[in-house]
Amino acid sequence: MPASLDLCAPLAVLGADVQVPLVSGEKVGYAALDYAASSPALQRVWDEVAAYAPYYGSVHRGAGYLSQLSTDLFEQSRRTVADFLDLREDDQVVFTRATTDSLNLLAGAVPAGTRVFAFETEHHASLLPWRQAGLTVSYLRAPDSPEQAVAALAEALAADTAGEHRLFCVTGASNVTGELWPVAELTRVAHQHGARVVLDAAQLAPHHRVSVRELDVDWVAFSGHKLYAPFGAGVLAGRSDWLDAAEPYLAGGGASRTVAREVDGSVAVEWHQGPARHEAGSPNVIGAYAIAAACRALSEAGFEALQAREQYLIGRLTAGLAEIPEVRVLSLFGPQAARVGVLSFVVQGWNSSHFSAALSAEYGIGVRDGLFCAHPLVRTLLGGGAGGPGSVSECGAPEPSLPGERSLNAIRVSFGAGTPEEHIDRFLAAVRELVSDGARWNYRNEGGRCVADTRR
Ligand code: PLP
């Protein structure tokens, strides 16, 4: 592990100096450790958006100078994203709202009758759009290792040969464990069996270079708000053929090339080919521009340098947690698995919501608790199997109360390019103190959230 002195500095992000109130009345610098949900904006993204904002204008629908400029910037942003993802010549970039939107778009665009394969460990955004679109989905059981994942996919694809078209959806980095999935190997196996692959890179793209060409995936989806660009845009990028053959995602202006009344009174529409087909309505030029700015900033900082820093913080975090016997880190692939800065855990004798609320109220540390929109995976990791009832446990009554009892939800800590080492150290110190001394305040359930009880 490199010494911290050899590492690059954290990238400047908004909110780094924000002070938040503690339940005691004191104020403390906020430790944002929930990057996996939404990362703070890079200062550079914010500055570039602010510099463009006075020139903001409509896109693809205006004769004025600012409309022309905005249209150019929007299309340039598309090219920046294509370079960032190392797309193939004839791939396309569609701007969407976020990963969920991208995957729903693709689910509606695949040829009718396409059979879909996905591990049950996926985020709901990768798990659910396919069945919602009326496609048949084979859900594969949680694997124990990357090798087993590859073998299980090969077996499933070999066993089920129905359907002319097949699609495999996989996440690059788990939003629960942070573990990396063997995307290139899975893609090789999928292609051998005639299945195309869509990569959910929501958690991968902020931490790793994603080369569509090298991974050989057919599509990739990610969200701007997890890539330091929280302006409401996301991306679906990849092969054009299925997208161009599909009905437009939304019907409306921008997607239609011509609309004409027929002699019988009906309306005939000719739809665009290319990204415009699935971008009906006025596009989110600020969102697209912000994503492009983030792509530029991350590429210039260099993923190698960013990863070296992140791996150092991961090492510090995992070593610190390993010294606390009451903490159990959740993992599918084991402690040696390669991961990004996302880690979930449970604390023996504690309700996870209670623990997370105390981290916020007593230490000014923002993490997430729950099942992280990956219910089957978290339930499996907690030892209850992928099924089971809703599991938001009561706050205030620490649960499980007995050593060894299983917790019903988990705590997730996540970080990235803007995280200073001090946040990890403060987090570890707070976990140690809560485990040894308990919470100093009383907590209660307010509308399903666990909060410090400040009533007198
Ligand atoms: N996929 C993964 C792995 C995620 O972690 C998330 C969000 O947490 C999503 C998809 C959905 O992203 P969004 O909420 O930006 O649509």
XYZ file of C-alpha atoms and ligand atoms in Angstrom:
472
model
C 0.000 0.000 0.000
C 1.463 3.429 -0.891
C 2.152 5.932 1.888
C -0.477 8.669 1.982
C 2.220 11.228 1.063
C 2.655 9.595 -2.372
C -1.014 9.993 -3.179
C -2.810 12.713 -5.095
C -4.907 15.178 -3.115
C -8.668 14.682 -3.011
C -10.405 16.452 -5.888
C -12.163 19.650 -4.828
C -15.879 19.065 -4.289
C -18.727 21.303 -3.204
C -19.775 20.980 0.406
C -16.300 20.193 1.702
C -16.573 23.052 4.231
C -20.199 22.620 5.188
C -20.812 22.571 8.937
C -23.777 20.585 10.251
C -25.417 20.741 13.663
C -24.983 17.860 16.086
C -27.725 16.906 18.475
C -25.622 18.414 21.271
C -25.928 21.850 19.634
C -22.283 21.951 18.502
C -21.396 22.189 14.812
C -18.968 19.997 12.943
C -17.674 19.654 9.376
C -19.926 17.232 7.474
C -18.307 13.923 6.537
C -20.117 12.907 3.334
C -19.744 9.129 3.229
C -22.700 8.320 1.016
C -21.145 8.802 -2.415
C -22.781 5.625 -3.718
C -26.200 7.268 -3.402
C -25.177 10.663 -4.828
C -21.669 12.059 -4.864
C -21.003 15.743 -4.232
C -20.461 17.902 -7.324
C -16.877 18.373 -8.371
C -15.952 22.032 -7.968
C -14.675 21.907 -11.525
C -18.059 20.660 -12.810
C -19.830 23.405 -10.897
C -17.456 26.065 -12.261
C -17.824 24.887 -15.852
C -21.607 24.799 -15.553
C -21.602 28.291 -13.999
C -19.417 29.582 -16.841
C -21.808 28.142 -19.427
C -25.050 29.130 -17.635
C -25.291 32.705 -19.034
C -25.078 31.211 -22.531
C -27.803 28.666 -21.856
C -30.303 28.292 -24.668
C -32.636 25.776 -26.314
C -31.099 22.763 -28.041
C -31.952 21.666 -31.609
C -34.762 24.189 -31.789
C -33.630 27.789 -32.115
C -32.082 30.090 -34.700
C -30.456 32.424 -32.184
C -26.791 32.474 -31.255
C -27.266 30.958 -27.803
C -29.426 28.163 -29.205
C -26.721 27.377 -31.738
C -24.058 27.473 -29.032
C -26.080 25.279 -26.677
C -26.758 22.788 -29.468
C -23.028 22.627 -30.223
C -22.162 22.115 -26.548
C -24.808 19.434 -26.194
C -23.439 17.516 -29.181
C -19.850 18.061 -28.034
C -20.837 16.648 -24.636
C -22.021 13.524 -26.419
C -18.604 13.167 -28.068
C -16.827 13.735 -24.743
C -18.869 10.933 -23.176
C -18.126 8.684 -26.176
C -14.391 9.281 -25.667
C -14.663 8.786 -21.903
C -16.318 5.400 -22.469
C -14.005 4.497 -25.350
C -16.979 3.667 -27.558
C -16.781 1.914 -30.926
C -17.155 3.934 -34.132
C -20.854 3.219 -34.710
C -21.988 3.253 -31.051
C -24.269 6.019 -29.879
C -24.699 8.034 -26.676
C -28.248 8.726 -25.539
C -28.709 11.243 -22.740
C -31.250 10.057 -20.188
C -32.221 11.060 -16.659
C -30.040 8.454 -14.865
C -29.153 4.740 -14.866
C -32.700 3.646 -14.027
C -33.999 5.610 -16.990
C -31.255 4.237 -19.267
C -32.025 0.615 -18.408
C -35.767 1.137 -18.772
C -35.117 2.698 -22.168
C -33.084 -0.327 -23.228
C -35.689 -2.747 -21.838
C -38.286 -1.126 -24.079
C -35.969 -1.164 -27.080
C -34.798 -4.776 -27.194
C -36.502 -6.924 -29.823
C -39.748 -8.551 -28.712
C -39.191 -11.946 -27.149
C -35.606 -11.219 -26.011
C -34.674 -13.473 -23.063
C -32.889 -11.632 -20.293
C -30.389 -13.049 -17.791
C -29.375 -11.264 -14.595
C -28.006 -12.236 -11.205
C -30.457 -11.704 -8.345
C -27.706 -9.640 -6.716
C -28.347 -6.687 -9.016
C -29.607 -3.275 -7.993
C -33.359 -3.049 -8.626
C -32.637 -0.757 -11.593
C -30.921 -3.678 -13.331
C -33.245 -6.313 -11.938
C -36.697 -4.957 -12.686
C -37.025 -3.064 -16.013
C -36.937 -6.280 -18.064
C -39.922 -7.938 -16.448
C -41.734 -4.592 -16.474
C -41.245 -4.524 -20.258
C -42.856 -7.959 -20.470
C -39.626 -9.848 -21.193
C -38.816 -13.280 -19.774
C -36.041 -12.999 -17.222
C -33.876 -15.759 -15.750
C -32.613 -14.647 -12.355
C -29.381 -16.400 -11.406
C -28.570 -17.178 -7.769
C -25.940 -15.179 -5.903
C -22.479 -16.588 -6.710
C -19.712 -17.076 -4.114
C -16.874 -15.884 -6.308
C -16.249 -14.124 -9.635
C -15.284 -17.516 -11.137
C -18.553 -19.020 -9.978
C -20.449 -16.110 -11.520
C -18.849 -16.811 -14.888
C -19.567 -20.552 -14.605
C -23.180 -19.941 -13.527
C -23.808 -17.638 -16.468
C -22.311 -20.122 -18.909
C -24.505 -22.871 -17.468
C -27.673 -20.764 -17.555
C -27.100 -19.660 -21.136
C -26.318 -23.199 -22.261
C -29.414 -24.587 -20.544
C -31.872 -22.039 -21.889
C -31.546 -21.612 -25.628
C -35.060 -20.359 -26.275
C -35.534 -17.042 -27.997
C -33.840 -15.491 -30.963
C -32.292 -12.690 -28.921
C -30.646 -12.807 -25.496
C -29.410 -10.087 -23.194
C -27.322 -10.322 -20.021
C -27.358 -7.408 -17.591
C -24.553 -7.047 -15.052
C -23.347 -4.442 -12.626
C -19.668 -3.479 -12.772
C -19.320 -2.718 -9.062
C -21.899 -3.667 -6.456
C -23.687 -0.786 -4.766
C -23.837 -2.944 -1.602
C -20.440 -4.594 -1.255
C -18.429 -2.422 -3.653
C -17.053 -5.662 -5.118
C -16.018 -5.693 -8.759
C -17.710 -8.147 -11.077
C -15.699 -9.924 -13.781
C -17.332 -7.984 -16.598
C -14.896 -8.881 -19.391
C -15.090 -12.635 -18.625
C -18.868 -12.581 -18.261
C -19.135 -10.726 -21.556
C -16.917 -13.256 -23.304
C -19.137 -16.091 -22.077
C -22.332 -14.216 -22.938
C -21.119 -13.508 -26.463
C -20.055 -17.134 -26.922
C -23.672 -18.044 -26.227
C -25.096 -15.352 -28.492
C -26.214 -13.024 -25.701
C -25.588 -9.304 -25.727
C -24.451 -7.522 -22.577
C -25.471 -4.314 -20.861
C -23.178 -3.035 -18.131
C -24.691 -1.143 -15.229
C -21.759 1.163 -14.508
C -23.570 3.383 -11.987
C -21.024 2.474 -9.294
C -18.124 1.587 -11.584
C -17.765 4.686 -13.752
C -17.076 7.089 -10.855
C -14.145 4.909 -9.695
C -12.709 3.137 -12.738
C -11.958 3.780 -16.352
C -14.691 2.040 -18.364
C -13.645 1.044 -21.872
C -16.580 -0.342 -23.818
C -14.147 -1.445 -26.499
C -11.937 -3.405 -24.083
C -14.742 -4.879 -22.004
C -16.584 -5.589 -25.255
C -19.974 -4.929 -23.638
C -22.776 -3.919 -25.966
C -24.222 -1.105 -23.826
C -23.290 0.782 -20.720
C -25.458 2.889 -18.413
C -24.483 5.365 -15.694
C -25.803 8.372 -13.743
C -24.425 11.909 -13.641
C -25.329 12.398 -9.994
C -23.032 9.527 -8.959
C -20.292 10.891 -11.239
C -19.953 14.254 -9.476
C -22.378 15.906 -11.920
C -25.739 16.228 -10.127
C -27.739 18.035 -12.791
C -30.342 15.414 -13.616
C -28.782 13.602 -16.576
C -27.551 10.073 -17.213
C -26.263 8.027 -20.129
C -27.109 4.947 -22.145
C -24.369 4.255 -24.682
C -23.629 1.433 -27.072
C -24.847 -0.401 -30.115
C -27.176 1.458 -32.443
C -29.013 -1.355 -34.241
C -31.589 -2.312 -31.589
C -32.013 1.315 -30.527
C -32.624 2.489 -34.082
C -35.096 -0.312 -34.773
C -37.116 0.286 -31.602
C -40.093 2.523 -31.061
C -38.946 5.835 -29.543
C -38.718 5.784 -25.740
C -40.919 8.878 -25.589
C -43.098 10.134 -28.425
C -42.818 13.831 -29.145
C -40.856 16.662 -30.699
C -37.165 16.084 -31.273
C -37.658 12.339 -31.826
C -39.802 12.849 -34.925
C -38.310 13.809 -38.276
C -41.636 14.505 -40.016
C -45.270 14.330 -38.970
C -47.991 14.585 -41.605
C -51.745 14.196 -41.868
C -52.726 11.285 -44.107
C -55.687 11.387 -46.487
C -57.726 9.250 -44.096
C -57.176 11.831 -41.340
C -54.631 9.826 -39.354
C -51.131 11.099 -38.583
C -48.031 9.521 -40.085
C -44.725 9.907 -38.266
C -41.208 9.325 -39.435
C -38.874 8.968 -36.451
C -35.242 9.992 -36.318
C -32.451 7.428 -36.248
C -29.648 7.872 -33.742
C -29.794 9.338 -30.228
C -32.522 11.881 -31.076
C -34.951 8.969 -31.528
C -34.929 8.355 -27.763
C -34.465 11.951 -26.594
C -37.895 13.444 -27.322
C -38.626 16.767 -25.647
C -36.168 19.545 -24.867
C -32.956 17.905 -23.757
C -31.231 18.598 -20.433
C -28.268 20.479 -21.865
C -26.925 21.540 -18.459
C -27.059 17.933 -17.255
C -25.264 16.650 -20.358
C -22.684 19.448 -20.184
C -22.073 18.687 -16.490
C -21.487 14.992 -17.245
C -19.017 15.947 -19.965
C -17.243 18.290 -17.523
C -16.993 15.436 -14.997
C -15.626 13.095 -17.675
C -12.952 15.665 -18.535
C -12.072 16.301 -14.887
C -11.774 12.592 -14.015
C -9.780 11.793 -17.137
C -7.378 14.657 -16.472
C -6.934 13.695 -12.817
C -6.276 10.161 -14.104
C -8.055 7.055 -12.857
C -4.732 5.492 -11.895
C -3.985 8.270 -9.420
C -7.583 8.399 -8.176
C -7.648 4.656 -7.672
C -4.355 4.595 -5.797
C -5.828 7.097 -3.356
C -9.118 5.274 -3.093
C -7.413 1.912 -2.524
C -5.368 3.491 0.263
C -8.584 4.714 1.925
C -10.229 1.306 1.421
C -7.215 -0.352 3.079
C -7.440 2.038 6.027
C -11.166 1.490 6.362
C -11.139 -2.307 6.135
C -8.152 -2.605 8.494
C -9.882 -0.318 11.002
C -13.185 -2.212 10.844
C -11.398 -5.564 11.122
C -10.170 -4.485 14.570
C -13.734 -4.162 15.833
C -15.047 -7.695 16.474
C -18.676 -6.523 16.643
C -18.539 -5.331 13.012
C -19.342 -7.751 10.193
C -18.540 -6.541 6.697
C -20.917 -7.894 4.051
C -19.248 -9.638 1.147
C -20.155 -12.065 -1.606
C -16.651 -12.744 -2.863
C -14.643 -12.682 0.383
C -12.207 -10.269 2.025
C -9.643 -10.386 -0.799
C -12.132 -9.305 -3.477
C -11.259 -6.227 -5.515
C -13.631 -3.398 -4.648
C -14.400 0.277 -5.031
C -15.014 2.625 -2.102
C -18.362 1.132 -1.125
C -18.709 -1.118 1.917
C -21.716 -2.358 3.880
C -21.675 -3.825 7.352
C -23.748 -4.711 10.390
C -22.852 -4.189 14.026
C -23.649 -6.914 16.485
C -26.206 -5.774 19.021
C -27.228 -2.762 16.969
C -30.103 -1.869 14.737
C -28.492 -0.442 11.580
C -30.882 2.519 11.380
C -30.118 3.395 14.982
C -26.390 3.149 14.370
C -26.548 5.345 11.239
C -28.734 7.910 12.993
C -26.200 8.133 15.829
C -23.330 8.588 13.340
C -25.231 11.549 11.915
C -26.629 13.128 15.074
C -23.583 12.670 17.315
C -20.690 12.818 14.819
C -21.901 14.657 11.698
C -21.182 11.624 9.503
C -23.578 10.853 6.627
C -23.891 7.165 5.685
C -26.882 5.148 4.475
C -28.818 2.349 6.147
C -31.345 -0.053 4.670
C -31.410 -2.573 1.871
C -29.963 -0.186 -0.733
C -32.459 -1.003 -3.544
C -30.884 -4.450 -3.755
C -33.201 -6.367 -1.441
C -32.420 -9.928 -2.589
C -28.651 -9.316 -2.302
C -28.725 -7.680 1.124
C -31.054 -10.334 2.491
C -28.737 -13.045 1.171
C -25.721 -11.353 2.736
C -27.522 -10.990 6.054
C -28.137 -14.710 6.020
C -31.869 -14.753 5.424
C -31.964 -15.889 1.798
C -32.992 -13.657 -1.092
C -36.709 -13.722 -0.234
C -38.517 -12.573 2.874
C -40.794 -9.892 4.162
C -40.148 -6.160 4.197
C -37.458 -5.507 6.697
C -37.247 -1.976 7.939
C -36.704 -2.698 11.588
C -37.937 -0.616 14.464
C -35.701 2.159 15.564
C -34.660 2.762 19.133
C -34.916 -0.858 20.160
C -31.513 -2.073 19.072
C -31.987 -5.136 16.991
C -30.572 -7.731 16.923
C -30.402 -7.549 20.676
C -28.544 -10.796 21.191
C -25.041 -11.503 19.945
C -25.194 -13.556 16.781
C -28.758 -12.639 15.866
C -29.081 -11.473 12.331
C -29.752 -7.838 11.520
C -32.616 -6.919 9.191
C -30.800 -4.200 7.316
C -27.291 -2.860 6.955
C -25.145 0.269 7.073
C -23.281 1.445 3.979
C -20.259 3.720 3.914
C -19.112 4.976 0.517
C -16.625 7.511 -0.736
C -14.623 8.636 -3.737
C -12.444 11.233 -5.384
C -13.323 14.051 -2.984
C -12.981 12.152 0.293
C -10.211 13.276 2.646
C -8.480 10.696 4.825
C -9.796 12.518 7.881
C -13.362 11.435 7.028
C -12.381 7.768 7.076
C -10.498 8.202 10.342
C -13.357 10.115 11.945
C -15.778 7.439 10.807
C -13.637 4.649 12.303
C -13.251 6.526 15.589
C -17.020 7.062 15.755
C -17.768 3.374 15.062
C -15.313 2.343 17.772
C -16.828 4.745 20.283
C -20.441 3.803 19.529
C -19.619 0.111 19.828
C -17.753 0.506 23.105
C -19.775 3.264 24.826
C -23.157 3.152 23.095
C -25.155 6.134 21.852
C -25.210 9.155 24.138
C -28.720 10.167 23.103
C -32.139 8.571 22.881
C -33.553 7.846 19.453
C -37.087 7.381 18.174
C -38.874 6.445 14.995
C -40.247 9.449 13.124
C -42.099 8.630 9.930
C -39.970 5.525 9.387
C -36.664 7.331 10.016
C -34.632 6.893 13.146
C -33.914 10.313 14.657
C -32.385 11.680 17.844
C -35.119 12.425 20.362
C -34.783 16.097 21.218
C -38.165 16.372 22.911
C -38.008 17.547 26.464
N -27.387 0.624 -10.526
C -26.637 0.692 -9.432
C -25.544 -0.322 -9.238
C -26.865 1.690 -8.480
O -26.114 1.750 -7.390
C -27.915 2.606 -8.706
C -28.237 3.634 -7.709
O -27.903 3.552 -6.553
C -28.655 2.494 -9.873
C -28.376 1.495 -10.760
C -29.769 3.447 -10.163
O -29.232 4.718 -10.383
P -30.170 5.992 -10.463
O -30.886 6.063 -9.149
O -29.215 7.114 -10.643
O -31.085 5.802 -11.597
